[in-house]
């Protein structure tokens, strides 16, 4: 019964995100609304981590399966993609390193701030 309750909480928040997507006229995906809503509820203590932890972990474990159809679609269209393959790979590599660098710097800043506050 615990898993059903956790799933209901997660799907309920997802539903609210979908409703916000229909009501708020911003170009933000419904999933992003749901994620920020869940984050806000977790940060304020309205929902505690154990209320969604097990099903959330299960969904994270199953996430790689969701990329299989996209990968198969890319493999099937490889001939059409050959003309843009090099630029796409270059952009992917450059942006990956950029994201890694920014994430590392932000982590350092947060850790320094936490050390100063202690």
Coordinates of N, CA, C and O in Angstrom, one line a residue:
X1 N 0.8 -1.2 0.0 CA 0.0 0.0 0.0 C 0.9 1.3 0.0 O 0.5 2.3 -0.5
X2 N 2.0 1.2 0.6 CA 2.9 2.3 0.7 C 3.3 2.8 -0.7 O 3.4 4.0 -1.0
X3 N 3.6 1.8 -1.6 CA 4.0 2.1 -3.0 C 2.9 2.8 -3.8 O 3.1 3.7 -4.6
X4 N 1.7 2.4 -3.5 CA 0.5 3.0 -4.2 C 0.4 4.4 -3.7 O 0.1 5.3 -4.6
X5 N 0.5 4.7 -2.4 CA 0.4 6.0 -1.9 C 1.5 6.9 -2.5 O 1.3 8.0 -2.9
X6 N 2.8 6.4 -2.6 CA 3.9 7.2 -3.1 C 3.6 7.5 -4.6 O 3.9 8.6 -5.1
X7 N 3.1 6.5 -5.3 CA 2.8 6.7 -6.8 C 1.7 7.7 -6.9 O 1.8 8.6 -7.8
X8 N 0.7 7.7 -6.0 CA -0.4 8.6 -6.1 C 0.1 10.0 -5.8 O -0.3 11.0 -6.5
X9 N 1.1 10.2 -4.9 CA 1.6 11.5 -4.6 C 2.4 12.0 -5.8 O 2.2 13.2 -6.3
X10 N 3.2 11.2 -6.4 CA 4.0 11.6 -7.6 C 3.1 11.9 -8.8 O 3.3 13.0 -9.4
X11 N 2.1 11.1 -9.0 CA 1.3 11.3 -10.2 C 0.3 12.5 -9.9 O 0.0 13.2 -10.8
X12 N 0.0 12.7 -8.7 CA -0.8 13.9 -8.3 C -0.1 15.2 -8.6 O -0.6 16.1 -9.2
X13 N 1.2 15.2 -8.2 CA 2.0 16.4 -8.5 C 2.2 16.6 -10.0 O 2.2 17.7 -10.5
X14 N 2.4 15.5 -10.7 CA 2.5 15.5 -12.2 C 1.2 16.1 -12.8 O 1.3 16.9 -13.7
X15 N 0.1 15.7 -12.3 CA -1.2 16.2 -12.8 C -1.3 17.7 -12.5 O -1.8 18.4 -13.4
X16 N -0.9 18.1 -11.3 CA -1.0 19.6 -11.1 C 0.0 20.3 -12.0 O -0.4 21.4 -12.5
X17 N 1.1 19.7 -12.3 CA 2.0 20.3 -13.3 C 1.4 20.4 -14.7 O 1.5 21.4 -15.4
X18 N 0.6 19.4 -15.1 CA -0.1 19.5 -16.4 C -1.1 20.6 -16.3 O -1.3 21.3 -17.3
X19 N -1.8 20.7 -15.2 CA -2.9 21.7 -15.1 C -2.2 23.1 -15.2 O -2.7 24.0 -15.9
X20 N -1.1 23.3 -14.5 CA -0.4 24.6 -14.5 C 0.1 24.9 -15.9 O 0.1 26.1 -16.3
X21 N 0.5 23.9 -16.7 CA 0.9 24.1 -18.0 C -0.2 24.6 -18.9 O 0.0 25.4 -19.8
X22 N -1.4 24.2 -18.6 CA -2.6 24.6 -19.4 C -3.0 26.0 -19.0 O -3.5 26.8 -19.8
X23 N -2.9 26.3 -17.7 CA -3.4 27.6 -17.1 C -2.4 28.8 -17.3 O -2.7 29.9 -17.7
X24 N -1.1 28.5 -17.0 CA -0.1 29.5 -17.1 C 0.5 29.6 -18.6 O 0.9 28.6 -19.1
X25 N 0.4 30.8 -19.2 CA 0.8 30.9 -20.6 C 2.3 31.1 -20.8 O 2.7 32.0 -21.4
X26 N 3.1 30.2 -20.2 CA 4.6 30.3 -20.4 C 5.0 29.1 -21.2 O 4.4 28.0 -21.1
X27 N 6.1 29.2 -22.0 CA 6.6 28.1 -22.7 C 7.4 27.1 -21.9 O 8.6 26.9 -22.2
X28 N 6.8 26.6 -20.8 CA 7.6 25.7 -19.9 C 6.8 24.4 -19.9 O 5.6 24.3 -19.8
X29 N 7.6 23.3 -20.1 CA 6.9 22.0 -20.2 C 6.2 21.6 -18.8 O 6.7 22.1 -17.8
X30 N 5.2 20.8 -18.9 CA 4.4 20.5 -17.7 C 5.3 19.7 -16.7 O 5.1 19.9 -15.5
X31 N 6.2 18.9 -17.2 CA 7.1 18.2 -16.3 C 8.0 19.1 -15.5 O 8.2 18.7 -14.3
X32 N 8.4 20.2 -16.0 CA 9.2 21.1 -15.3 C 8.3 21.8 -14.1 O 8.8 21.9 -13.0
X33 N 7.1 22.1 -14.4 CA 6.2 22.6 -13.4 C 6.1 21.6 -12.3 O 6.2 21.9 -11.1
X34 N 5.9 20.3 -12.6 CA 5.8 19.3 -11.6 C 7.0 19.1 -10.8 O 7.0 18.9 -9.6
X35 N 8.2 19.2 -11.5 CA 9.4 19.0 -10.7 C 9.7 20.1 -9.7 O 10.1 19.9 -8.6
X36 N 9.4 21.4 -10.2 CA 9.5 22.5 -9.3 C 8.5 22.5 -8.1 O 8.8 22.8 -7.0
X37 N 7.3 22.0 -8.4 CA 6.3 21.9 -7.4 C 6.7 20.8 -6.4 O 6.6 21.0 -5.2
X38 N 7.2 19.7 -6.8 CA 7.7 18.6 -5.9 C 8.9 19.2 -5.1 O 9.0 18.9 -3.9
X39 N 9.8 19.9 -5.7 CA 10.9 20.5 -5.0 C 10.4 21.4 -3.9 O 10.9 21.4 -2.8
X40 N 9.5 22.3 -4.3 CA 9.0 23.2 -3.3 C 8.3 22.5 -2.1 O 8.5 22.9 -1.0
X41 N 7.5 21.5 -2.4 CA 6.9 20.7 -1.4 C 7.9 20.0 -0.5 O 7.7 19.9 0.7
X42 N 8.9 19.5 -1.1 CA 10.0 18.8 -0.3 C 10.7 19.8 0.6 O 11.0 19.5 1.7
X43 N 11.1 21.0 0.0 CA 11.8 22.0 0.8 C 11.0 22.6 1.9 O 11.6 22.9 3.0
X44 N 9.7 22.7 1.7 CA 8.9 23.3 2.8 C 8.4 22.3 3.8 O 7.9 22.6 4.9
X45 N 8.7 21.0 3.5 CA 8.3 20.0 4.5 C 6.9 19.5 4.4 O 6.4 18.7 5.2
X46 N 6.1 20.0 3.4 CA 4.8 19.5 3.2 C 4.8 18.0 2.8 O 4.0 17.2 3.3
X47 N 5.8 17.6 2.0 CA 6.0 16.2 1.7 C 7.4 15.9 2.2 O 8.4 16.6 2.0
X48 N 7.6 14.8 2.9 CA 8.9 14.4 3.3 C 9.5 13.4 2.3 O 8.7 12.8 1.5
X49 N 10.8 13.3 2.3 CA 11.4 12.4 1.3 C 11.0 10.9 1.4 O 10.7 10.3 0.3
X50 N 10.7 10.4 2.6 CA 10.2 9.0 2.6 C 8.9 8.8 2.0 O 8.5 7.7 1.6
X51 N 8.1 9.9 1.8 CA 6.8 9.9 1.2 C 6.9 9.5 -0.3 O 5.9 9.1 -0.9
X52 N 8.0 9.8 -0.9 CA 8.2 9.5 -2.4 C 9.5 8.8 -2.8 O 9.8 8.6 -3.9
X53 N 10.2 8.4 -1.8 CA 11.6 7.9 -2.0 C 11.7 6.6 -2.8 O 12.4 6.5 -3.8
X54 N 10.9 5.6 -2.4 CA 11.0 4.3 -3.0 C 10.5 4.3 -4.5 O 11.2 3.8 -5.4
X55 N 9.3 4.9 -4.7 CA 8.8 5.0 -6.1 C 9.7 5.9 -7.0 O 9.9 5.6 -8.1
X56 N 10.1 7.0 -6.4 CA 11.0 7.9 -7.1 C 12.3 7.2 -7.5 O 12.8 7.4 -8.7
X57 N 12.9 6.4 -6.6 CA 14.0 5.6 -7.0 C 13.8 4.6 -8.1 O 14.6 4.4 -9.0
X58 N 12.6 4.0 -8.0 CA 12.2 3.0 -9.1 C 12.1 3.7 -10.4 O 12.6 3.2 -11.4
X59 N 11.4 4.9 -10.4 CA 11.3 5.6 -11.7 C 12.6 6.0 -12.2 O 12.9 6.0 -13.4
X60 N 13.6 6.4 -11.3 CA 14.9 6.8 -11.8 C 15.6 5.6 -12.4 O 16.4 5.7 -13.3
X61 N 15.4 4.4 -11.8 CA 16.1 3.2 -12.3 C 15.5 2.8 -13.6 O 16.2 2.3 -14.5
X62 N 14.2 3.1 -13.9 CA 13.6 2.7 -15.2 C 13.8 3.8 -16.2 O 13.5 3.5 -17.4
X63 N 14.3 5.0 -15.9 CA 14.5 6.0 -16.8 C 15.3 5.7 -18.1 O 14.9 6.1 -19.2
X64 N 16.4 4.9 -18.0 CA 17.2 4.6 -19.2 C 16.4 3.9 -20.2 O 16.6 4.0 -21.4
X65 N 15.4 3.1 -19.8 CA 14.5 2.4 -20.8 C 13.8 3.4 -21.7 O 13.4 3.0 -22.8
X66 N 13.5 4.6 -21.2 CA 12.8 5.5 -22.0 C 13.6 6.1 -23.2 O 13.0 6.7 -24.1
X67 N 14.9 5.9 -23.1 CA 15.7 6.4 -24.2 C 15.9 5.4 -25.3 O 16.5 5.8 -26.4
X68 N 15.5 4.2 -25.1 CA 15.7 3.2 -26.1 C 15.0 3.5 -27.4 O 15.5 3.4 -28.5
X69 N 13.7 3.9 -27.4 CA 13.0 4.2 -28.7 C 13.7 5.4 -29.4 O 13.8 5.3 -30.7
X70 N 14.2 6.4 -28.7 CA 14.9 7.5 -29.4 C 16.2 7.0 -30.0 O 16.5 7.4 -31.1
X71 N 16.9 6.2 -29.3 CA 18.2 5.6 -29.9 C 17.9 4.8 -31.1 O 18.6 4.9 -32.1
X72 N 16.9 4.0 -31.1 CA 16.5 3.2 -32.2 C 16.1 4.1 -33.4 O 16.5 3.8 -34.6
X73 N 15.4 5.1 -33.1 CA 15.0 6.1 -34.2 C 16.2 6.7 -34.8 O 16.2 6.9 -36.1
X74 N 17.2 7.1 -34.0 CA 18.4 7.7 -34.6 C 19.2 6.7 -35.4 O 19.6 7.0 -36.5
X75 N 19.2 5.4 -35.0 CA 19.9 4.4 -35.7 C 19.3 4.2 -37.0 O 19.9 4.0 -38.1
X76 N 17.9 4.2 -37.1 CA 17.2 3.9 -38.3 C 17.3 5.1 -39.3 O 17.3 4.9 -40.5
X77 N 17.6 6.3 -38.8 CA 17.7 7.5 -39.7 C 19.2 7.9 -39.9 O 19.4 9.0 -40.3
X78 N 20.1 7.0 -39.7 CA 21.5 7.4 -39.7 C 22.0 7.9 -41.1 O 22.8 8.9 -41.1
X79 N 21.4 7.5 -42.1 CA 21.8 8.0 -43.5 C 21.4 9.4 -43.6 O 22.1 10.2 -44.2
X80 N 20.2 9.8 -43.2 CA 19.7 11.2 -43.2 C 20.5 12.1 -42.3 O 20.6 13.3 -42.5
X81 N 21.1 11.5 -41.2 CA 21.8 12.3 -40.2 C 23.2 12.5 -40.5 O 23.9 13.3 -39.8
X82 N 23.8 11.8 -41.5 CA 25.2 11.9 -41.8 C 25.7 13.3 -42.1 O 26.8 13.7 -41.7
X83 N 24.8 14.1 -42.7 CA 25.3 15.5 -43.1 C 25.4 16.4 -41.9 O 26.2 17.3 -41.9
X84 N 24.7 16.1 -40.8 CA 24.8 16.9 -39.6 C 25.5 16.2 -38.4 O 25.5 16.7 -37.3
X85 N 26.0 15.0 -38.7 CA 26.6 14.2 -37.6 C 27.8 14.9 -37.0 O 27.9 15.0 -35.7
X86 N 28.7 15.4 -37.8 CA 29.9 16.1 -37.2 C 29.6 17.3 -36.4 O 30.0 17.5 -35.2
X87 N 28.8 18.2 -37.0 CA 28.4 19.4 -36.1 C 27.6 19.0 -34.9 O 27.9 19.6 -33.8
X88 N 26.8 18.1 -34.9 CA 26.0 17.7 -33.7 C 26.9 17.1 -32.7 O 26.8 17.4 -31.5
X89 N 27.9 16.2 -33.1 CA 28.8 15.7 -32.2 C 29.7 16.7 -31.5 O 30.0 16.7 -30.3
X90 N 30.2 17.7 -32.4 CA 31.0 18.8 -31.9 C 30.3 19.6 -30.8 O 30.8 19.9 -29.8
X91 N 29.0 20.0 -31.2 CA 28.2 20.7 -30.2 C 28.0 19.9 -28.9 O 28.1 20.5 -27.8
X92 N 27.7 18.7 -29.1 CA 27.5 17.8 -27.9 C 28.7 17.8 -27.0 O 28.6 17.9 -25.8
X93 N 29.9 17.6 -27.6 CA 31.1 17.5 -26.8 C 31.4 18.8 -26.1 O 31.7 18.9 -24.9
X94 N 31.3 19.9 -26.9 CA 31.6 21.2 -26.3 C 30.6 21.6 -25.2 O 31.1 22.0 -24.1
X95 N 29.4 21.4 -25.4 CA 28.4 21.7 -24.4 C 28.5 20.8 -23.2 O 28.2 21.3 -22.0
X96 N 28.9 19.6 -23.4 CA 29.0 18.7 -22.2 C 30.1 19.2 -21.3 O 30.0 19.2 -20.1
X97 N 31.3 19.5 -21.9 CA 32.4 20.1 -21.1 C 32.0 21.4 -20.4 O 32.4 21.7 -19.3
X98 N 31.2 22.2 -21.1 CA 30.8 23.5 -20.6 C 29.9 23.3 -19.3 O 30.1 23.9 -18.3
X99 N 28.9 22.3 -19.5 CA 28.0 22.0 -18.4 C 28.8 21.4 -17.2 O 28.5 21.8 -16.0
X100 N 29.8 20.6 -17.5 CA 30.6 20.0 -16.4 C 31.3 21.1 -15.7 O 31.4 21.1 -14.4
X101 N 31.9 22.0 -16.4 CA 32.7 23.1 -15.8 C 31.8 24.0 -14.9 O 32.1 24.3 -13.8
X102 N 30.7 24.4 -15.5 CA 29.7 25.3 -14.7 C 29.2 24.5 -13.5 O 29.2 25.1 -12.4
X103 N 28.9 23.3 -13.6 CA 28.4 22.5 -12.5 C 29.5 22.4 -11.4 O 29.2 22.5 -10.2
X104 N 30.7 22.1 -11.8 CA 31.8 22.0 -10.9 C 32.0 23.4 -10.1 O 32.2 23.4 -8.9
X105 N 32.0 24.5 -10.9 CA 32.2 25.8 -10.2 C 31.1 26.1 -9.3 O 31.3 26.6 -8.2
X106 N 29.9 25.8 -9.7 CA 28.7 26.1 -8.8 C 28.8 25.2 -7.5 O 28.5 25.7 -6.4
X107 N 29.2 24.0 -7.7 CA 29.4 23.1 -6.5 C 30.4 23.7 -5.6 O 30.3 23.7 -4.3
X108 N 31.6 24.1 -6.1 CA 32.6 24.7 -5.3 C 32.1 25.9 -4.6 O 32.4 26.1 -3.4
X109 N 31.3 26.8 -5.2 CA 30.8 28.0 -4.6 C 29.8 27.6 -3.5 O 29.9 28.2 -2.4
X110 N 29.0 26.6 -3.7 CA 28.0 26.2 -2.7 C 28.7 25.6 -1.5 O 28.4 25.9 -0.3
X111 N 29.8 24.8 -1.7 CA 30.5 24.2 -0.6 C 31.3 25.3 0.2 O 31.3 25.2 1.4
X112 N 31.8 26.3 -0.5 CA 32.5 27.4 0.2 C 31.6 28.1 1.1 O 31.9 28.5 2.2
X113 N 30.4 28.4 0.5 CA 29.4 29.1 1.3 C 28.9 28.3 2.5 O 28.7 28.9 3.6
X114 N 28.7 27.0 2.3 CA 28.3 26.2 3.5 C 29.4 26.2 4.5 O 29.1 26.2 5.7
X115 N 30.7 26.1 4.1 CA 31.8 26.1 5.1 C 31.8 27.4 5.9 O 32.1 27.4 7.1
X116 N 31.6 28.5 5.2 CA 31.6 29.8 5.9 C 30.5 30.0 6.8 O 30.6 30.6 7.9
X117 N 29.3 29.4 6.5 CA 28.2 29.5 7.4 C 28.3 28.6 8.7 O 27.6 28.8 9.7
X118 N 29.2 27.6 8.6 CA 29.4 26.8 9.8 C 30.3 27.4 10.8 O 30.7 28.0 11.5

